Short mmCIF file of C-alpha atoms in Angstrom, two decimals:
data_model
loop_
_atom_site.label_atom_id
_atom_site.label_comp_id
_atom_site.label_asym_id
_atom_site.label_seq_id
_atom_site.Cartn_x
_atom_site.Cartn_y
_atom_site.Cartn_z
CA MET A 1 45.70 159.42 80.21
CA SER A 2 42.10 160.43 80.66
CA ASN A 3 41.47 163.23 83.17
CA ASP A 4 38.49 162.70 85.53
CA ASN A 5 38.53 166.43 86.56
CA LEU A 6 34.88 167.58 86.72
CA PHE A 7 36.01 170.49 84.81
CA ALA A 8 37.85 168.97 82.10
CA ALA A 9 34.32 167.32 81.40
CA LEU A 10 32.68 170.67 81.68
CA ARG A 11 35.17 172.22 79.50
CA ALA A 12 34.82 169.81 76.78
CA ALA A 13 31.38 170.51 76.40
CA PHE A 14 31.95 174.17 75.62
CA PRO A 15 30.70 174.96 72.01
CA GLU A 16 33.11 175.14 69.36
CA ARG A 17 32.44 179.09 68.87
CA LEU A 18 34.08 180.03 72.25
CA ASP A 19 33.12 183.80 71.14
CA ALA A 20 29.55 182.85 71.75
CA VAL A 21 27.60 184.27 74.79
CA ALA A 22 27.90 181.86 77.72
CA ILE A 23 26.44 184.11 80.39
CA GLU A 24 24.24 187.10 80.19
CA THR A 25 23.36 188.91 83.46
CA ASP A 26 20.44 191.14 84.55
CA SER A 27 22.89 193.90 84.62
CA GLY A 28 23.55 193.80 80.96
CA LEU A 29 26.85 192.12 81.06
CA HIS A 30 27.76 189.27 78.67
CA TYR A 31 30.43 186.66 79.28
CA SER A 32 31.63 184.42 76.52
CA TRP A 33 32.82 180.72 76.62
CA ARG A 34 36.36 182.03 76.11
CA ASP A 35 36.13 184.34 78.89
CA LEU A 36 34.96 181.65 81.13
CA ASP A 37 38.00 179.59 79.99
CA ARG A 38 40.43 182.72 80.62
CA ALA A 39 38.97 183.72 83.98
CA THR A 40 38.87 179.89 85.20
CA ALA A 41 42.49 179.74 84.32
CA MET A 42 43.85 182.82 85.88
CA MET A 43 41.94 182.24 89.11
CA ALA A 44 43.31 178.60 88.78
CA ASN A 45 47.01 179.78 88.39
CA LEU A 46 46.43 182.08 91.25
CA LEU A 47 45.52 179.38 93.50
CA VAL A 48 48.30 177.10 92.44
CA SER A 49 50.89 180.07 92.95
CA LEU A 50 49.94 179.80 96.62
CA LYS A 51 51.37 176.35 97.00
CA LEU A 52 48.61 174.91 99.00
CA PRO A 53 48.70 171.50 100.24
CA LYS A 54 47.20 168.46 98.15
CA GLY A 55 43.36 168.66 98.95
CA ALA A 56 43.22 172.21 100.21
CA ARG A 57 39.67 173.68 100.80
CA ILE A 58 38.76 176.90 99.33
CA ALA A 59 36.05 178.37 101.49
CA VAL A 60 33.82 180.93 99.85
CA GLN A 61 31.23 183.13 101.46
CA VAL A 62 30.49 186.07 98.80
CA GLU A 63 27.39 187.25 97.13
CA LYS A 64 26.23 185.83 94.11
CA SER A 65 28.05 186.71 90.94
CA VAL A 66 29.42 185.04 87.70
CA GLU A 67 32.98 185.73 89.07
CA ALA A 68 32.00 183.54 92.03
CA ALA A 69 31.02 180.64 89.97
CA MET A 70 34.05 181.20 88.07
CA LEU A 71 35.76 180.80 91.26
CA TYR A 72 34.23 177.51 91.80
CA LEU A 73 35.31 176.18 88.58
CA ALA A 74 38.76 177.50 88.97
CA THR A 75 39.02 175.84 92.39
CA LEU A 76 38.11 172.34 90.44
CA ARG A 77 40.40 173.23 87.67
CA ALA A 78 43.33 173.79 90.01
CA GLY A 79 42.23 170.40 91.60
CA TYR A 80 41.48 171.79 95.16
CA VAL A 81 38.16 171.40 97.12
CA PHE A 82 35.40 174.01 97.13
CA LEU A 83 33.58 175.01 100.24
CA PRO A 84 30.76 177.29 99.83
CA LEU A 85 29.07 178.95 102.73
CA ASN A 86 25.70 180.70 102.97
CA THR A 87 25.75 184.28 102.60
CA ALA A 88 23.18 184.59 105.71
CA TYR A 89 26.08 182.98 107.92
CA GLN A 90 27.42 185.23 111.12
CA SER A 91 30.42 184.84 112.96
CA ALA A 92 29.50 182.14 115.00
CA GLU A 93 28.56 180.16 112.19
CA ILE A 94 31.66 180.92 110.21
CA ASP A 95 33.79 180.28 113.23
CA TYR A 96 32.50 176.59 113.32
CA PHE A 97 32.72 175.92 109.61
CA VAL A 98 36.35 177.22 109.32
CA GLY A 99 37.26 175.88 112.55
CA ASN A 100 36.21 172.44 111.27
CA ALA A 101 37.03 172.31 107.56
CA GLU A 102 40.40 174.03 108.17
CA PRO A 103 40.55 175.79 104.62
CA SER A 104 43.72 177.04 103.29
CA VAL A 105 42.02 179.90 101.45
CA VAL A 106 39.04 181.83 102.67
CA VAL A 107 37.31 184.38 100.23
CA CYS A 108 34.63 186.92 101.51
CA SER A 109 32.87 189.74 100.77
CA SER A 110 34.89 193.30 101.53
CA LYS A 111 32.04 194.36 103.97
CA ASN A 112 32.77 191.18 105.95
CA LEU A 113 36.56 191.15 105.57
CA GLU A 114 37.38 192.40 109.15
CA TRP A 115 35.81 189.91 111.15
CA VAL A 116 36.11 186.80 108.76
CA SER A 117 39.85 187.52 108.38
CA ARG A 118 40.04 187.42 112.19
CA ILE A 119 38.50 184.07 112.32
CA ALA A 120 40.27 182.41 109.40
CA LYS A 121 43.74 183.52 110.87
CA GLN A 122 42.68 181.99 114.47
CA ALA A 123 42.18 178.78 112.40
CA GLY A 124 45.17 178.72 110.78
CA THR A 125 44.34 179.73 107.38
CA LYS A 126 47.18 181.81 105.74
CA HIS A 127 45.24 183.30 102.76
CA VAL A 128 42.26 185.72 102.67
CA PHE A 129 40.66 187.23 99.77
CA THR A 130 37.93 189.45 98.67
CA LEU A 131 35.44 189.10 96.19
CA ASP A 132 32.32 191.50 95.56
CA ASP A 133 29.38 191.08 93.26
CA ASN A 134 30.36 194.28 91.33
CA ARG A 135 33.52 192.55 90.18
CA THR A 136 35.94 194.03 92.42
CA GLY A 137 38.13 192.43 95.17
CA THR A 138 41.57 191.39 95.90
CA LEU A 139 41.09 188.04 94.40
CA LEU A 140 40.47 189.35 91.07
CA ALA A 141 43.19 191.96 91.37
CA GLN A 142 45.52 189.28 91.96
CA ALA A 143 44.18 187.00 89.52
CA ALA A 144 44.71 189.37 86.73
CA LYS A 145 48.27 189.18 87.04
CA GLN A 146 48.54 185.38 86.17
CA SER A 147 48.52 183.72 82.93
CA ASP A 148 45.09 182.97 80.93
CA ARG A 149 46.19 179.28 80.29
CA HIS A 150 46.12 176.73 82.80
CA LYS A 151 46.48 172.67 82.28
CA THR A 152 43.71 171.28 84.24
CA ALA A 153 44.69 169.43 87.20
CA GLN A 154 44.58 165.48 86.85
CA LYS A 155 42.05 163.91 89.20
CA SER A 156 40.46 160.52 89.58
CA PRO A 157 36.47 159.93 90.02
CA ASP A 158 37.16 159.41 93.64
CA ASP A 159 38.99 162.63 94.36
CA LEU A 160 37.23 165.18 96.35
CA ALA A 161 35.73 168.18 94.66
CA ALA A 162 33.51 170.06 97.09
CA ILE A 163 32.29 169.94 100.46
CA LEU A 164 28.80 171.17 101.40
CA TYR A 165 27.51 171.58 104.88
CA THR A 166 24.45 170.32 105.81
CA SER A 167 22.35 169.79 109.03
CA GLY A 168 20.50 166.42 107.66
CA THR A 169 20.82 164.96 110.95
CA THR A 170 20.37 166.37 114.48
CA GLY A 171 23.23 168.20 116.02
CA ARG A 172 25.74 170.40 114.26
CA SER A 173 25.90 170.75 110.67
CA LYS A 174 28.21 168.03 108.91
CA GLY A 175 30.38 168.31 106.16
CA ALA A 176 29.05 166.25 103.04
CA MET A 177 32.16 165.19 100.78
CA LEU A 178 31.40 165.34 97.35
CA THR A 179 33.92 163.78 94.31
CA HIS A 180 34.54 164.53 91.01
CA GLY A 181 32.86 161.22 89.92
CA ASN A 182 30.11 161.79 91.83
CA LEU A 183 29.18 165.52 90.64
CA LEU A 184 29.86 164.45 87.18
CA SER A 185 27.58 161.46 86.99
CA ASN A 186 24.93 163.60 88.49
CA ALA A 187 25.09 166.11 85.77
CA VAL A 188 25.48 163.54 83.00
CA MET A 189 22.39 161.80 84.19
CA LEU A 190 20.26 164.74 84.56
CA LYS A 191 21.20 166.07 81.16
CA ASP A 192 19.57 162.84 79.81
CA TYR A 193 16.88 162.27 82.19
CA TRP A 194 15.46 165.85 81.68
CA GLY A 195 16.19 166.12 78.07
CA TRP A 196 18.56 169.02 77.57
CA LYS A 197 19.29 169.57 74.05
CA GLU A 198 21.19 171.90 71.86
CA GLY A 199 20.01 175.79 71.95
CA ASP A 200 18.56 175.30 75.47
CA VAL A 201 18.84 178.59 77.71
CA LEU A 202 18.74 178.29 81.19
CA ILE A 203 17.40 181.13 83.61
CA HIS A 204 19.60 180.75 86.48
CA ALA A 205 18.04 182.67 89.67
CA LEU A 206 19.05 180.13 92.55
CA PRO A 207 21.74 181.06 95.10
CA ILE A 208 25.18 179.45 94.38
CA PHE A 209 26.02 178.23 98.02
CA HIS A 210 23.44 175.32 97.61
CA VAL A 211 23.55 172.13 95.67
CA HIS A 212 20.50 173.17 93.31
CA GLY A 213 21.93 176.39 92.09
CA LEU A 214 25.81 175.48 92.28
CA PHE A 215 25.51 171.94 91.04
CA VAL A 216 22.44 171.08 89.50
CA ALA A 217 21.69 174.25 87.32
CA LEU A 218 25.30 175.39 86.96
CA HIS A 219 26.42 171.96 85.85
CA GLY A 220 23.43 171.18 83.63
CA ALA A 221 23.99 174.23 81.67
CA LEU A 222 27.69 173.75 81.28
CA ILE A 223 27.57 169.94 80.24
CA ASN A 224 25.03 170.87 77.65
CA GLY A 225 26.98 173.93 76.54
CA SER A 226 23.90 175.99 77.08
CA LYS A 227 23.66 179.93 77.61
CA MET A 228 22.63 180.99 80.85
CA ILE A 229 20.67 184.28 81.97
CA TRP A 230 22.10 184.94 85.15
CA LEU A 231 19.97 186.65 87.73
CA GLY A 232 21.88 188.02 91.09
CA LYS A 233 18.94 187.21 93.04
CA PHE A 234 15.29 186.00 92.39
CA ASP A 235 12.96 188.70 91.10
CA PRO A 236 9.74 187.29 90.11
CA ALA A 237 8.90 190.26 87.57
CA LEU A 238 12.22 189.71 86.03
CA VAL A 239 11.95 185.87 85.80
CA VAL A 240 8.37 186.35 83.96
CA ARG A 241 10.27 189.03 81.39
CA LYS A 242 13.06 186.62 80.74
CA LEU A 243 11.10 183.36 80.45
CA PRO A 244 10.35 184.00 76.48
CA GLU A 245 14.06 184.22 76.05
CA ALA A 246 14.58 180.70 77.87
CA THR A 247 13.79 177.00 77.57
CA VAL A 248 14.68 176.02 81.18
CA PHE A 249 14.00 177.21 84.70
CA MET A 250 14.83 175.69 87.76
CA GLY A 251 13.57 176.53 91.40
CA VAL A 252 12.51 175.55 94.69
CA PRO A 253 8.68 175.53 95.69
CA THR A 254 8.92 178.80 97.33
CA LEU A 255 9.86 180.59 94.13
CA TYR A 256 7.04 178.93 92.11
CA VAL A 257 4.59 180.23 95.06
CA ARG A 258 6.03 183.76 94.35
CA LEU A 259 5.89 183.46 90.51
CA LEU A 260 2.07 182.83 91.20
CA GLN A 261 1.49 185.65 93.49
#
């Protein structure tokens, strides 16, 4: 039986040489494709071990890191629904989103644990983990105890993969529901339309709580088996220095304006 889980398609696009560099960070760390496979398996196994209900939402408000991207992929791999939240949101916003989405798991930065966990518990969330951008936190500590092998959850194209809250209309933000089939078709279409080719390298300088950074950029590189130069935040000078090493760069108008200044 074919598996329409988005992660299955992304994993199938990994290069044959799993020891090749998949992600290079601005702090000098290198992650291989094998690292991505093993880490997402361990995180997925942790989520499965929690015995969450079918369709459980995993709400995440953390700083940008490779491990945060791995958590997204692990959520897909385990068959749950990813819910990214803007790192600028404060207690009032988080209270609304957590209360509205009713996630089974909330992952936040250590510095926000006290107030985020209070909101999560009040909303009925049973599991709260921390994840920081220096590769620490209770999520990684618990995932490290899990097996590095995981069978990707079986999904159909219409199964929910992620929820992104948007204020596209008047009133309070609404959760846009995105399916495995939706996200995969977008990734495949953009790979073809934009002409991604073997050997392309992406500079990833976007946040990963928005569609552009989490889906368009990340999926584009993964579905093409392309290396990423991972920047924790947008730094014009660093981007300019890294451009000769890359063939693909994505940004919003504000970023291009800053590059020209």
